[in-house]
Amino acid sequence: MRDCVKFYIDGRWVEPVGTGKFEVIDPATERVAGQLRMGAAEDVNRAVTAARRAFDTYSRTTREQRVELLQRVAAQFEARKADLQAAVTAEMGCPNWLAEQAQVPLPATHINVAIELLKTYAFDHLSGITMVSKKPIGVCALITPWNWPISLAITKIIPALAVGCTMVWKPSEFAPFSAQILAEIMEAAKVPPGVFNMIFGDGPTVGAALSSHPEVDAVSITGSTRAGVEVARNAAATVKRVHQELGGKSPNVILEDADLEKAVASGVRYMFLNSGQTCSVPSRMIVPRSKLEQVVAIAKATAETLQVGPPDSGAFVGPLVNASQWNRVQQLIQKGIDEGATLVVGGVGKPAGLAQGYYVKPTIFSDVTNDMTIAREEIFGPVLAIEPYDSVDEAVRIANDTPYGLAAYVHAGTLEKAREVGSRIRAGQVCLNGDLDLLDPHSPFGGCKMSGNGREWGAFGFEAFLEETAYVGYQPASAAS
């Protein structure tokens, strides 16, 4: 049993004001794995007050001081890698191999990228007679989900620290174990009191209090579109910046001349990675109708090689995070059947031999049309929809016919063709002829439409926590000419 019963506020572990309790269930066994205390509005106020008090000093630290701080964080993160891997497995049933190869190494990469960027990042530039200076925006509320709990937190916390902001972080109540370790890392790295604060709680209580707090200057949330809308609504009265990285229903357009085996197989593997619980996965495979039969055969064969099982079994697919998510995915699979899609593999119910745990059969539907529920809604589980098209123009239309715009994927026989079709798709990130290893931590990550606004990763992550001040007349007009 793991207990997360204290909050980290103003450089100390403190007793919460809130009295609510929450049991964390191990998704692989359905047994209680730990408990945490849930915060109240007064906990939010304590944390925000500490962050506001610390901002005046921390915002004026030098670049060199912040580089040294991030280097200390990186060292402490490295020292706690094994603990983080065990935590993310316990709280979300993540396969051991995925924790070791992705859930923990990816955030470590983002920390190191931020350190190198900070050393040379241009906070000031002259424009005529005006000096434009990028300043830390202030006290930031950071709200993160459970599906990539370490990575999604680090891509907010580290850029905010890098540019001189202070923060209050609310991790998901479903992923508190890794969050507590991250707070311990910040403590061990000697982040100044009040600069980093962490409180547990749910969205309606702690999330709402954070996003509406008048002393919070910016909110950065990664989560569902529903949660993003609520944060924006709560933040509106105080006219603060709201950065949202939300849901997705990403198209994977495979063209006639693509390497079909590679494109389909990689698309299936990526869709089922992390049990399909990733907002940017290619959940709609859009393929030439003339090759639909071949595509379905490859997709089915690939899916049947992907074992489902407990974290320590070597399985590719683990459980979903909780019972609520499992029930929702089951309902959507049944909806696909009811609406007439062809079930290729998988279906409702648990995989054979896995009676305990929130396991889902990796499921593929074919003959999906874009008006079906499984083509419209973000399922957030291992469910792939294959949609046929008759022309490239129709493929692009299908790809863009979605309220979301987070990511997209294009596979073609040549990079030039992939670029051409990719340029026509509305998404924040378009991956061209890529496999599972296509990842650039320097690239901007974020979406358009109902997938949110703003960008994270690399230098773009810094800019989410900066605002410009123009010093007009900084340089005499004669010198500027």
mmCIF file of C-alpha atoms in Angstrom, residues 58-420:
data_model
loop_
_atom_site.group_PDB
_atom_site.id
_atom_site.type_symbol
_atom_site.label_atom_id
_atom_site.label_comp_id
_atom_site.label_asym_id
_atom_site.label_seq_id
_atom_site.Cartn_x
_atom_site.Cartn_y
_atom_site.Cartn_z
ATOM 1 C CA TYR A 58 12.451 33.431 -8.497
ATOM 2 C CA SER A 59 11.414 35.445 -11.564
ATOM 3 C CA ARG A 60 14.588 37.526 -11.143
ATOM 4 C CA THR A 61 17.014 34.593 -10.959
ATOM 5 C CA THR A 62 19.653 34.434 -13.681
ATOM 6 C CA ARG A 63 19.683 32.067 -16.606
ATOM 7 C CA GLU A 64 22.745 30.386 -15.077
ATOM 8 C CA GLN A 65 20.986 29.824 -11.754
ATOM 9 C CA ARG A 66 18.031 28.197 -13.487
ATOM 10 C CA VAL A 67 20.298 26.006 -15.633
ATOM 11 C CA GLU A 68 21.977 24.777 -12.447
ATOM 12 C CA LEU A 69 18.577 24.118 -10.882
ATOM 13 C CA LEU A 70 17.406 22.068 -13.863
ATOM 14 C CA GLN A 71 20.658 20.117 -13.816
ATOM 15 C CA ARG A 72 19.992 19.226 -10.186
ATOM 16 C CA VAL A 73 16.475 18.138 -11.120
ATOM 17 C CA ALA A 74 17.884 16.004 -13.952
ATOM 18 C CA ALA A 75 20.326 14.309 -11.581
ATOM 19 C CA GLN A 76 17.610 13.560 -9.031
ATOM 20 C CA PHE A 77 15.294 12.295 -11.774
ATOM 21 C CA GLU A 78 18.006 9.916 -12.959
ATOM 22 C CA ALA A 79 18.498 8.662 -9.402
ATOM 23 C CA ARG A 80 14.764 7.895 -9.035
ATOM 24 C CA LYS A 81 14.160 6.235 -12.412
ATOM 25 C CA ALA A 82 13.520 2.796 -10.954
ATOM 26 C CA ASP A 83 11.081 4.228 -8.407
ATOM 27 C CA LEU A 84 9.223 6.106 -11.129
ATOM 28 C CA GLN A 85 8.973 2.976 -13.274
ATOM 29 C CA ALA A 86 7.498 0.996 -10.396
ATOM 30 C CA ALA A 87 5.082 3.801 -9.560
ATOM 31 C CA VAL A 88 3.656 4.222 -13.045
ATOM 32 C CA THR A 89 3.188 0.460 -13.299
ATOM 33 C CA ALA A 90 1.351 0.335 -9.970
ATOM 34 C CA GLU A 91 -0.976 3.254 -10.665
ATOM 35 C CA MET A 92 -1.956 2.577 -14.293
ATOM 36 C CA GLY A 93 -0.975 -1.033 -14.966
ATOM 37 C CA CYS A 94 1.648 0.067 -17.453
ATOM 38 C CA PRO A 95 3.692 -2.851 -18.871
ATOM 39 C CA ASN A 96 7.141 -2.964 -17.289
ATOM 40 C CA TRP A 97 8.862 -2.668 -20.654
ATOM 41 C CA LEU A 98 6.842 0.442 -21.565
ATOM 42 C CA ALA A 99 7.660 2.087 -18.234
ATOM 43 C CA GLU A 100 11.358 1.335 -18.761
ATOM 44 C CA GLN A 101 11.512 2.287 -22.456
ATOM 45 C CA ALA A 102 9.073 5.206 -22.722
ATOM 46 C CA GLN A 103 7.109 6.363 -19.670
ATOM 47 C CA VAL A 104 10.292 7.331 -17.786
ATOM 48 C CA PRO A 105 12.946 7.929 -20.512
ATOM 49 C CA LEU A 106 10.783 10.380 -22.496
ATOM 50 C CA PRO A 107 10.462 12.924 -19.676
ATOM 51 C CA ALA A 108 14.194 12.554 -18.973
ATOM 52 C CA THR A 109 14.807 13.550 -22.597
ATOM 53 C CA HIS A 110 12.549 16.589 -22.244
ATOM 54 C CA ILE A 111 14.481 17.726 -19.149
ATOM 55 C CA ASN A 112 17.819 17.490 -20.955
ATOM 56 C CA VAL A 113 16.470 19.272 -24.049
ATOM 57 C CA ALA A 114 15.189 22.115 -21.834
ATOM 58 C CA ILE A 115 18.589 22.474 -20.147
ATOM 59 C CA GLU A 116 20.395 22.831 -23.462
ATOM 60 C CA LEU A 117 17.802 25.249 -24.844
ATOM 61 C CA LEU A 118 17.881 27.423 -21.756
ATOM 62 C CA LYS A 119 21.629 27.978 -22.101
ATOM 63 C CA THR A 120 21.140 29.982 -25.324
ATOM 64 C CA TYR A 121 17.429 30.907 -25.421
ATOM 65 C CA ALA A 122 16.896 34.521 -26.554
ATOM 66 C CA PHE A 123 14.709 36.222 -23.967
ATOM 67 C CA ASP A 124 15.330 39.699 -25.483
ATOM 68 C CA HIS A 125 15.589 41.142 -28.975
ATOM 69 C CA LEU A 126 15.721 44.627 -30.485
ATOM 70 C CA SER A 127 13.062 45.683 -32.970
ATOM 71 C CA GLY A 128 13.860 49.166 -34.213
ATOM 72 C CA ILE A 129 13.909 51.452 -31.174
ATOM 73 C CA THR A 130 12.113 48.866 -29.025
ATOM 74 C CA MET A 131 13.522 46.133 -26.841
ATOM 75 C CA VAL A 132 11.111 43.215 -26.732
ATOM 76 C CA SER A 133 11.681 41.215 -23.577
ATOM 77 C CA LYS A 134 10.100 37.853 -22.805
ATOM 78 C CA LYS A 135 9.187 37.695 -19.123
ATOM 79 C CA PRO A 136 7.850 34.845 -16.975
ATOM 80 C CA ILE A 137 4.080 35.084 -16.967
ATOM 81 C CA GLY A 138 3.725 34.551 -13.207
ATOM 82 C CA VAL A 139 2.015 31.927 -11.074
ATOM 83 C CA CYS A 140 0.932 28.960 -13.185
ATOM 84 C CA ALA A 141 -1.636 26.264 -12.474
ATOM 85 C CA LEU A 142 -0.611 22.963 -14.056
ATOM 86 C CA ILE A 143 -3.249 20.242 -14.468
ATOM 87 C CA THR A 144 -2.184 16.860 -15.828
ATOM 88 C CA PRO A 145 -3.849 13.481 -16.543
ATOM 89 C CA TRP A 146 -2.983 9.882 -15.734
ATOM 90 C CA ASN A 147 -2.099 8.328 -19.107
ATOM 91 C CA TRP A 148 1.517 9.566 -19.438
ATOM 92 C CA PRO A 149 1.670 10.933 -15.902
ATOM 93 C CA ILE A 150 5.390 11.718 -15.706
ATOM 94 C CA SER A 151 5.962 12.970 -19.226
ATOM 95 C CA LEU A 152 2.915 15.236 -19.346
ATOM 96 C CA ALA A 153 3.867 16.767 -16.010
ATOM 97 C CA ILE A 154 7.521 17.294 -16.922
ATOM 98 C CA THR A 155 6.654 19.075 -20.191
ATOM 99 C CA LYS A 156 4.897 21.718 -18.094
ATOM 100 C CA ILE A 157 6.943 21.841 -14.878
ATOM 101 C CA ILE A 158 10.381 22.038 -16.486
ATOM 102 C CA PRO A 159 9.652 24.846 -19.005
ATOM 103 C CA ALA A 160 7.907 26.848 -16.273
ATOM 104 C CA LEU A 161 10.957 26.469 -14.024
ATOM 105 C CA ALA A 162 13.297 27.252 -16.920
ATOM 106 C CA VAL A 163 11.780 30.656 -17.665
ATOM 107 C CA GLY A 164 11.255 31.810 -14.071
ATOM 108 C CA CYS A 165 7.636 30.958 -13.259
ATOM 109 C CA THR A 166 6.275 29.542 -10.027
ATOM 110 C CA MET A 167 3.574 26.916 -10.031
ATOM 111 C CA VAL A 168 0.905 24.812 -8.378
ATOM 112 C CA TRP A 169 0.548 21.353 -9.891
ATOM 113 C CA LYS A 170 -2.560 19.181 -9.674
ATOM 114 C CA PRO A 171 -1.796 15.676 -10.955
ATOM 115 C CA SER A 172 -4.566 13.193 -11.648
ATOM 116 C CA GLU A 173 -5.935 11.425 -8.606
ATOM 117 C CA PHE A 174 -5.529 8.193 -10.598
ATOM 118 C CA ALA A 175 -1.745 8.679 -10.855
ATOM 119 C CA PRO A 176 -0.567 9.955 -7.467
ATOM 120 C CA PHE A 177 2.377 7.602 -6.889
ATOM 121 C CA SER A 178 4.605 8.974 -9.639
ATOM 122 C CA ALA A 179 3.442 12.512 -8.748
ATOM 123 C CA GLN A 180 4.602 12.124 -5.158
ATOM 124 C CA ILE A 181 8.012 10.950 -6.376
ATOM 125 C CA LEU A 182 8.284 13.927 -8.736
ATOM 126 C CA ALA A 183 7.601 16.241 -5.798
ATOM 127 C CA GLU A 184 10.300 14.431 -3.813
ATOM 128 C CA ILE A 185 12.658 14.979 -6.749
ATOM 129 C CA MET A 186 11.940 18.721 -6.692
ATOM 130 C CA GLU A 187 12.553 18.785 -2.944
ATOM 131 C CA ALA A 188 15.847 16.882 -3.270
ATOM 132 C CA ALA A 189 16.939 19.194 -6.098
ATOM 133 C CA LYS A 190 16.448 22.143 -3.733
ATOM 134 C CA VAL A 191 13.862 23.964 -5.793
ATOM 135 C CA PRO A 192 13.299 27.143 -3.711
ATOM 136 C CA PRO A 193 10.301 27.092 -1.351
ATOM 137 C CA GLY A 194 7.072 28.150 -3.019
ATOM 138 C CA VAL A 195 8.393 27.811 -6.573
ATOM 139 C CA PHE A 196 6.996 24.301 -7.001
ATOM 140 C CA ASN A 197 3.864 23.208 -5.133
ATOM 141 C CA MET A 198 1.785 20.044 -5.525
ATOM 142 C CA ILE A 199 -1.692 19.244 -4.261
ATOM 143 C CA PHE A 200 -3.973 16.286 -4.949
ATOM 144 C CA GLY A 201 -7.632 16.632 -5.751
ATOM 145 C CA ASP A 202 -10.323 16.292 -8.371
ATOM 146 C CA GLY A 203 -11.273 18.623 -11.195
ATOM 147 C CA PRO A 204 -14.566 20.011 -9.846
ATOM 148 C CA THR A 205 -12.945 21.037 -6.545
ATOM 149 C CA VAL A 206 -9.200 21.624 -6.866
ATOM 150 C CA GLY A 207 -9.110 22.093 -10.637
ATOM 151 C CA ALA A 208 -11.903 24.661 -10.549
ATOM 152 C CA ALA A 209 -10.375 26.523 -7.598
ATOM 153 C CA LEU A 210 -7.017 26.703 -9.372
ATOM 154 C CA SER A 211 -8.329 27.840 -12.732
ATOM 155 C CA SER A 212 -10.563 30.520 -11.206
ATOM 156 C CA HIS A 213 -8.061 31.801 -8.627
ATOM 157 C CA PRO A 214 -7.375 35.531 -9.146
ATOM 158 C CA GLU A 215 -3.684 35.128 -8.203
ATOM 159 C CA VAL A 216 -3.077 32.495 -10.908
ATOM 160 C CA ASP A 217 -1.790 34.110 -14.100
ATOM 161 C CA ALA A 218 -1.958 31.131 -16.442
ATOM 162 C CA VAL A 219 -3.403 27.633 -16.573
ATOM 163 C CA SER A 220 -1.909 24.780 -18.574
ATOM 164 C CA ILE A 221 -4.055 21.664 -18.802
ATOM 165 C CA THR A 222 -3.620 18.370 -20.566
ATOM 166 C CA GLY A 223 -6.783 16.302 -20.470
ATOM 167 C CA SER A 224 -10.108 15.641 -22.140
ATOM 168 C CA THR A 225 -11.836 18.265 -24.227
ATOM 169 C CA ARG A 226 -14.624 18.336 -21.624
ATOM 170 C CA ALA A 227 -12.101 19.145 -18.874
ATOM 171 C CA GLY A 228 -10.426 21.780 -21.045
ATOM 172 C CA VAL A 229 -13.730 23.536 -21.646
ATOM 173 C CA GLU A 230 -14.450 23.622 -17.896
ATOM 174 C CA VAL A 231 -11.019 25.080 -17.148
ATOM 175 C CA ALA A 232 -11.482 27.778 -19.779
ATOM 176 C CA ARG A 233 -14.919 28.613 -18.428
ATOM 177 C CA ASN A 234 -13.612 28.886 -14.866
ATOM 178 C CA ALA A 235 -10.632 30.988 -15.962
ATOM 179 C CA ALA A 236 -12.632 33.431 -18.077
ATOM 180 C CA ALA A 237 -13.664 35.770 -15.263
ATOM 181 C CA THR A 238 -10.042 36.575 -14.394
ATOM 182 C CA VAL A 239 -8.906 36.810 -18.040
ATOM 183 C CA LYS A 240 -5.897 34.567 -17.549
ATOM 184 C CA ARG A 241 -4.046 32.682 -20.241
ATOM 185 C CA VAL A 242 -5.331 29.148 -20.779
ATOM 186 C CA HIS A 243 -3.185 26.608 -22.592
ATOM 187 C CA GLN A 244 -5.033 23.407 -23.533
ATOM 188 C CA GLU A 245 -3.698 20.110 -24.888
ATOM 189 C CA LEU A 246 -6.863 18.072 -25.216
ATOM 190 C CA GLY A 247 -8.385 15.111 -27.025
ATOM 191 C CA GLY A 248 -7.743 13.697 -30.455
ATOM 192 C CA LYS A 249 -9.125 11.420 -33.140
ATOM 193 C CA SER A 250 -6.070 11.286 -35.338
ATOM 194 C CA PRO A 251 -6.207 10.129 -38.959
ATOM 195 C CA ASN A 252 -3.606 7.801 -40.439
ATOM 196 C CA VAL A 253 -3.808 8.301 -44.215
ATOM 197 C CA ILE A 254 -2.201 5.484 -46.160
ATOM 198 C CA LEU A 255 -1.789 6.224 -49.875
ATOM 199 C CA GLU A 256 -1.847 3.774 -52.799
ATOM 200 C CA ASP A 257 1.926 3.704 -53.256
ATOM 201 C CA ALA A 258 2.838 3.355 -49.554
ATOM 202 C CA ASP A 259 4.717 0.383 -48.156
ATOM 203 C CA LEU A 260 1.491 -1.248 -47.014
ATOM 204 C CA GLU A 261 3.003 -3.824 -44.669
ATOM 205 C CA LYS A 262 5.058 -1.213 -42.819
ATOM 206 C CA ALA A 263 2.359 1.469 -42.733
ATOM 207 C CA VAL A 264 -0.451 -0.777 -41.519
ATOM 208 C CA ALA A 265 1.603 -2.786 -39.034
ATOM 209 C CA SER A 266 3.165 0.309 -37.444
ATOM 210 C CA GLY A 267 -0.225 2.002 -37.303
ATOM 211 C CA VAL A 268 -1.750 -0.942 -35.445
ATOM 212 C CA ARG A 269 1.153 -1.165 -32.988
ATOM 213 C CA TYR A 270 1.060 2.565 -32.264
ATOM 214 C CA MET A 271 -2.719 2.478 -31.816
ATOM 215 C CA PHE A 272 -2.465 -0.260 -29.182
ATOM 216 C CA LEU A 273 0.600 1.172 -27.411
ATOM 217 C CA ASN A 274 -0.204 2.211 -23.827
ATOM 218 C CA SER A 275 -3.504 0.319 -24.259
ATOM 219 C CA GLY A 276 -4.658 3.012 -26.693
ATOM 220 C CA GLN A 277 -4.622 5.577 -23.876
ATOM 221 C CA THR A 278 -2.752 8.296 -25.764
ATOM 222 C CA CYS A 279 -4.445 11.384 -27.177
ATOM 223 C CA SER A 280 -2.359 11.436 -30.370
ATOM 224 C CA VAL A 281 -2.657 7.768 -31.454
ATOM 225 C CA PRO A 282 -3.677 7.064 -35.086
ATOM 226 C CA SER A 283 -7.158 5.814 -34.256
ATOM 227 C CA ARG A 284 -8.612 6.219 -37.776
ATOM 228 C CA MET A 285 -6.748 4.283 -40.496
ATOM 229 C CA ILE A 286 -7.838 5.771 -43.831
ATOM 230 C CA VAL A 287 -6.934 3.395 -46.668
ATOM 231 C CA PRO A 288 -7.536 2.911 -50.424
ATOM 232 C CA ARG A 289 -10.705 0.919 -50.986
ATOM 233 C CA SER A 290 -8.893 -1.122 -53.623
ATOM 234 C CA LYS A 291 -6.516 -2.379 -50.939
ATOM 235 C CA LEU A 292 -8.981 -2.712 -48.081
ATOM 236 C CA GLU A 293 -8.890 -6.516 -48.020
ATOM 237 C CA GLN A 294 -5.085 -6.539 -47.905
ATOM 238 C CA VAL A 295 -5.025 -3.838 -45.213
ATOM 239 C CA VAL A 296 -7.486 -5.746 -43.044
ATOM 240 C CA ALA A 297 -5.426 -8.932 -43.343
ATOM 241 C CA ILE A 298 -2.223 -7.163 -42.256
ATOM 242 C CA ALA A 299 -3.984 -5.320 -39.432
ATOM 243 C CA LYS A 300 -5.582 -8.514 -38.124
ATOM 244 C CA ALA A 301 -2.323 -10.465 -38.269
ATOM 245 C CA THR A 302 -0.471 -7.679 -36.461
ATOM 246 C CA ALA A 303 -3.078 -7.364 -33.730
ATOM 247 C CA GLU A 304 -3.022 -11.101 -33.104
ATOM 248 C CA THR A 305 0.713 -10.935 -32.327
ATOM 249 C CA LEU A 306 0.197 -8.338 -29.583
ATOM 250 C CA GLN A 307 -0.227 -10.102 -26.276
ATOM 251 C CA VAL A 308 -2.469 -8.669 -23.568
ATOM 252 C CA GLY A 309 -1.510 -9.249 -19.954
ATOM 253 C CA PRO A 310 -0.137 -8.098 -16.602
ATOM 254 C CA PRO A 311 2.720 -5.590 -16.401
ATOM 255 C CA ASP A 312 5.380 -8.198 -15.649
ATOM 256 C CA SER A 313 4.296 -10.670 -18.333
ATOM 257 C CA GLY A 314 6.084 -9.032 -21.261
ATOM 258 C CA ALA A 315 2.705 -8.300 -22.864
ATOM 259 C CA PHE A 316 2.425 -5.408 -25.327
ATOM 260 C CA VAL A 317 -1.013 -4.298 -24.084
ATOM 261 C CA GLY A 318 -1.822 -3.764 -20.407
ATOM 262 C CA PRO A 319 -5.109 -2.914 -18.702
ATOM 263 C CA LEU A 320 -7.076 0.301 -18.922
ATOM 264 C CA VAL A 321 -6.696 2.687 -16.013
ATOM 265 C CA ASN A 322 -9.972 2.069 -14.171
ATOM 266 C CA ALA A 323 -13.407 0.471 -14.225
ATOM 267 C CA SER A 324 -15.111 3.587 -15.565
ATOM 268 C CA GLN A 325 -12.804 3.717 -18.561
ATOM 269 C CA TRP A 326 -13.218 -0.026 -19.146
ATOM 270 C CA ASN A 327 -17.013 0.281 -19.171
ATOM 271 C CA ARG A 328 -16.903 3.252 -21.540
ATOM 272 C CA VAL A 329 -14.681 1.414 -24.023
ATOM 273 C CA GLN A 330 -16.941 -1.650 -23.880
ATOM 274 C CA GLN A 331 -19.949 0.523 -24.689
ATOM 275 C CA LEU A 332 -18.178 2.091 -27.660
ATOM 276 C CA ILE A 333 -17.088 -1.286 -29.019
ATOM 277 C CA GLN A 334 -20.699 -2.448 -28.822
ATOM 278 C CA LYS A 335 -21.755 0.800 -30.512
ATOM 279 C CA GLY A 336 -19.437 0.013 -33.416
ATOM 280 C CA ILE A 337 -21.045 -3.401 -33.805
ATOM 281 C CA ASP A 338 -24.560 -1.977 -33.525
ATOM 282 C CA GLU A 339 -23.897 0.736 -36.113
ATOM 283 C CA GLY A 340 -22.770 -1.806 -38.714
ATOM 284 C CA ALA A 341 -18.984 -1.693 -38.737
ATOM 285 C CA THR A 342 -17.280 -5.008 -39.520
ATOM 286 C CA LEU A 343 -15.555 -6.497 -36.476
ATOM 287 C CA VAL A 344 -12.167 -7.771 -37.643
ATOM 288 C CA VAL A 345 -10.677 -8.818 -34.332
ATOM 289 C CA GLY A 346 -11.436 -8.304 -30.645
ATOM 290 C CA GLY A 347 -14.852 -7.249 -29.425
ATOM 291 C CA VAL A 348 -16.620 -6.830 -26.107
ATOM 292 C CA GLY A 349 -15.568 -8.574 -22.920
ATOM 293 C CA LYS A 350 -12.200 -9.386 -21.403
ATOM 294 C CA PRO A 351 -9.501 -11.409 -23.149
ATOM 295 C CA ALA A 352 -9.441 -15.111 -22.353
ATOM 296 C CA GLY A 353 -7.674 -15.919 -19.103
ATOM 297 C CA LEU A 354 -7.814 -12.367 -17.751
ATOM 298 C CA ALA A 355 -10.828 -12.292 -15.470
ATOM 299 C CA GLN A 356 -9.194 -9.859 -13.028
ATOM 300 C CA GLY A 357 -7.977 -6.463 -14.204
ATOM 301 C CA TYR A 358 -9.384 -3.870 -16.583
ATOM 302 C CA TYR A 359 -8.226 -5.638 -19.741
ATOM 303 C CA VAL A 360 -9.752 -5.015 -23.162
ATOM 304 C CA LYS A 361 -9.458 -7.138 -26.272
ATOM 305 C CA PRO A 362 -7.435 -5.193 -28.877
ATOM 306 C CA THR A 363 -10.210 -4.422 -31.333
ATOM 307 C CA ILE A 364 -10.221 -3.519 -35.016
ATOM 308 C CA PHE A 365 -13.235 -2.483 -37.072
ATOM 309 C CA SER A 366 -13.350 -2.280 -40.864
ATOM 310 C CA ASP A 367 -15.909 -0.739 -43.260
ATOM 311 C CA VAL A 368 -16.188 2.219 -40.906
ATOM 312 C CA THR A 369 -17.836 5.368 -42.203
ATOM 313 C CA ASN A 370 -17.041 8.754 -40.751
ATOM 314 C CA ASP A 371 -20.532 9.259 -39.349
ATOM 315 C CA MET A 372 -20.200 6.263 -37.006
ATOM 316 C CA THR A 373 -19.647 6.900 -33.308
ATOM 317 C CA ILE A 374 -16.346 4.981 -33.293
ATOM 318 C CA ALA A 375 -15.052 7.349 -35.999
ATOM 319 C CA ARG A 376 -16.224 10.494 -34.201
ATOM 320 C CA GLU A 377 -15.519 10.004 -30.498
ATOM 321 C CA GLU A 378 -12.170 9.664 -28.778
ATOM 322 C CA ILE A 379 -12.362 6.143 -27.348
ATOM 323 C CA PHE A 380 -9.108 6.171 -25.356
ATOM 324 C CA GLY A 381 -8.694 2.433 -25.567
ATOM 325 C CA PRO A 382 -7.251 -0.164 -27.962
ATOM 326 C CA VAL A 383 -9.859 0.272 -30.696
ATOM 327 C CA LEU A 384 -8.918 0.995 -34.320
ATOM 328 C CA ALA A 385 -11.331 2.108 -37.044
ATOM 329 C CA ILE A 386 -10.380 1.357 -40.680
ATOM 330 C CA GLU A 387 -12.086 3.693 -43.174
ATOM 331 C CA PRO A 388 -11.835 3.166 -46.958
ATOM 332 C CA TYR A 389 -11.574 5.945 -49.563
ATOM 333 C CA ASP A 390 -11.774 6.124 -53.358
ATOM 334 C CA SER A 391 -9.588 9.176 -54.076
ATOM 335 C CA VAL A 392 -6.901 11.222 -52.363
ATOM 336 C CA ASP A 393 -9.290 14.155 -52.134
ATOM 337 C CA GLU A 394 -11.786 11.948 -50.301
ATOM 338 C CA ALA A 395 -9.033 10.703 -47.977
ATOM 339 C CA VAL A 396 -8.155 14.290 -47.032
ATOM 340 C CA ARG A 397 -11.825 15.141 -46.557
ATOM 341 C CA ILE A 398 -12.292 12.166 -44.207
ATOM 342 C CA ALA A 399 -9.114 13.063 -42.315
ATOM 343 C CA ASN A 400 -10.322 16.621 -41.739
ATOM 344 C CA ASP A 401 -13.941 15.663 -40.994
ATOM 345 C CA THR A 402 -13.466 15.606 -37.224
ATOM 346 C CA PRO A 403 -13.891 18.126 -34.416
ATOM 347 C CA TYR A 404 -10.322 17.317 -33.340
ATOM 348 C CA GLY A 405 -6.960 18.397 -34.728
ATOM 349 C CA LEU A 406 -4.165 17.105 -32.530
ATOM 350 C CA ALA A 407 -2.098 14.780 -34.723
ATOM 351 C CA ALA A 408 -2.172 13.119 -38.137
ATOM 352 C CA TYR A 409 -0.104 10.542 -39.978
ATOM 353 C CA VAL A 410 0.567 10.150 -43.702
ATOM 354 C CA HIS A 411 2.248 7.196 -45.412
ATOM 355 C CA ALA A 412 3.219 7.454 -49.088
ATOM 356 C CA GLY A 413 5.674 5.915 -51.518
ATOM 357 C CA THR A 414 7.740 9.111 -51.517
ATOM 358 C CA LEU A 415 8.406 11.753 -48.913
ATOM 359 C CA GLU A 416 7.350 14.419 -51.414
ATOM 360 C CA LYS A 417 3.901 12.836 -51.779
ATOM 361 C CA ALA A 418 3.563 12.488 -47.998
ATOM 362 C CA ARG A 419 4.449 16.168 -47.616
ATOM 363 C CA GLU A 420 1.888 17.201 -50.237
#
